[in-house]
């Protein structure tokens, strides 16, 4: 599990702010194939990494300055992230 937290990474204006809160990457220890410096031509080298499973989770915070609007968090996931909750 690789987890990166961001404390002050945001963009926005007076009405809306979007902040990246954290990123989690799972499955980095599930490498099934690791081929480096494979010469496939006279001036071409290929590197290859394959994972059995790899997951990414990104959490973004949306903040609105208007009282009638809702503020909240948006979570975007891809891959096997069911055990991160």
Coordinates of C-alpha atoms in Angstrom, one line a residue:
X1 CA 0.0 0.0 0.0
X2 CA 1.4 3.4 -1.0
X3 CA -0.5 6.4 0.4
X4 CA 0.3 10.0 -0.3
X5 CA -1.5 12.8 1.6
X6 CA -1.7 16.3 0.4
X7 CA -2.3 19.1 3.0
X8 CA -2.3 22.2 0.8
X9 CA -3.0 21.2 -2.8
X10 CA -6.0 23.1 -4.1
X11 CA -7.3 25.3 -6.8
X12 CA -10.4 27.5 -7.0
X13 CA -11.9 30.9 -6.8
X14 CA -14.3 32.8 -4.5
X15 CA -17.2 30.4 -5.3
X16 CA -15.6 27.0 -5.4
X17 CA -12.5 25.2 -4.3
X18 CA -11.2 21.8 -5.4
X19 CA -8.6 20.1 -3.2
X20 CA -6.7 16.9 -3.7
X21 CA -6.7 15.1 -0.3
X22 CA -4.9 11.8 -0.9
X23 CA -4.0 9.1 -3.3
X24 CA -3.7 5.4 -2.4
X25 CA -2.1 2.7 -4.6
X26 CA -2.6 -1.0 -3.8
X27 CA -1.2 -4.1 -5.3
X28 CA 2.4 -2.8 -5.9
X29 CA 3.6 -6.1 -4.3
X30 CA 1.8 -8.3 -6.8
X31 CA 4.3 -8.0 -9.7
X32 CA 4.0 -11.1 -11.9
X33 CA 6.5 -10.2 -14.6
X34 CA 9.6 -7.9 -14.5
X35 CA 11.6 -7.7 -17.7
X36 CA 14.2 -4.9 -18.0
X37 CA 16.6 -3.9 -20.8
X38 CA 15.1 -6.4 -23.3
X39 CA 16.9 -5.6 -26.6
X40 CA 14.1 -5.8 -29.3
X41 CA 16.1 -4.0 -32.0
X42 CA 19.5 -2.6 -32.7
X43 CA 18.7 0.7 -31.0
X44 CA 15.6 -0.2 -29.0
X45 CA 15.3 -1.5 -25.5
X46 CA 12.0 -2.5 -23.8
X47 CA 11.2 -2.5 -20.1
X48 CA 8.1 -4.3 -18.9
X49 CA 6.3 -4.6 -15.5
X50 CA 3.1 -6.6 -15.0
X51 CA 1.0 -6.7 -11.9
X52 CA -1.6 -9.3 -11.0
X53 CA -3.7 -6.6 -9.4
X54 CA -3.2 -2.8 -9.2
X55 CA -5.7 -0.4 -7.6
X56 CA -5.7 3.4 -7.4
X57 CA -8.0 5.5 -5.2
X58 CA -8.1 9.3 -5.3
X59 CA -10.0 11.5 -2.8
X60 CA -10.9 15.0 -3.9
X61 CA -12.7 17.6 -1.7
X62 CA -15.2 20.0 -3.2
X63 CA -15.9 23.2 -1.2
X64 CA -18.5 25.8 -2.0
X65 CA -18.7 29.2 -0.4
X66 CA -22.4 29.5 -1.0
X67 CA -24.5 28.4 1.9
X68 CA -27.2 26.8 -0.3
X69 CA -24.7 24.5 -2.0
X70 CA -23.4 21.3 -0.5
X71 CA -19.7 20.7 0.1
X72 CA -18.3 17.2 0.1
X73 CA -15.7 14.7 -0.9
X74 CA -15.5 12.8 -4.2
X75 CA -13.8 9.4 -4.3
X76 CA -12.6 8.0 -7.5
X77 CA -11.4 4.3 -7.5
X78 CA -10.0 1.9 -10.1
X79 CA -8.9 -1.6 -9.5
X80 CA -9.1 -3.7 -6.3
X81 CA -9.6 -1.1 -3.6
X82 CA -12.3 -2.8 -1.6
X83 CA -10.0 -3.5 1.4
X84 CA -9.1 0.2 1.7
X85 CA -12.2 1.4 3.4

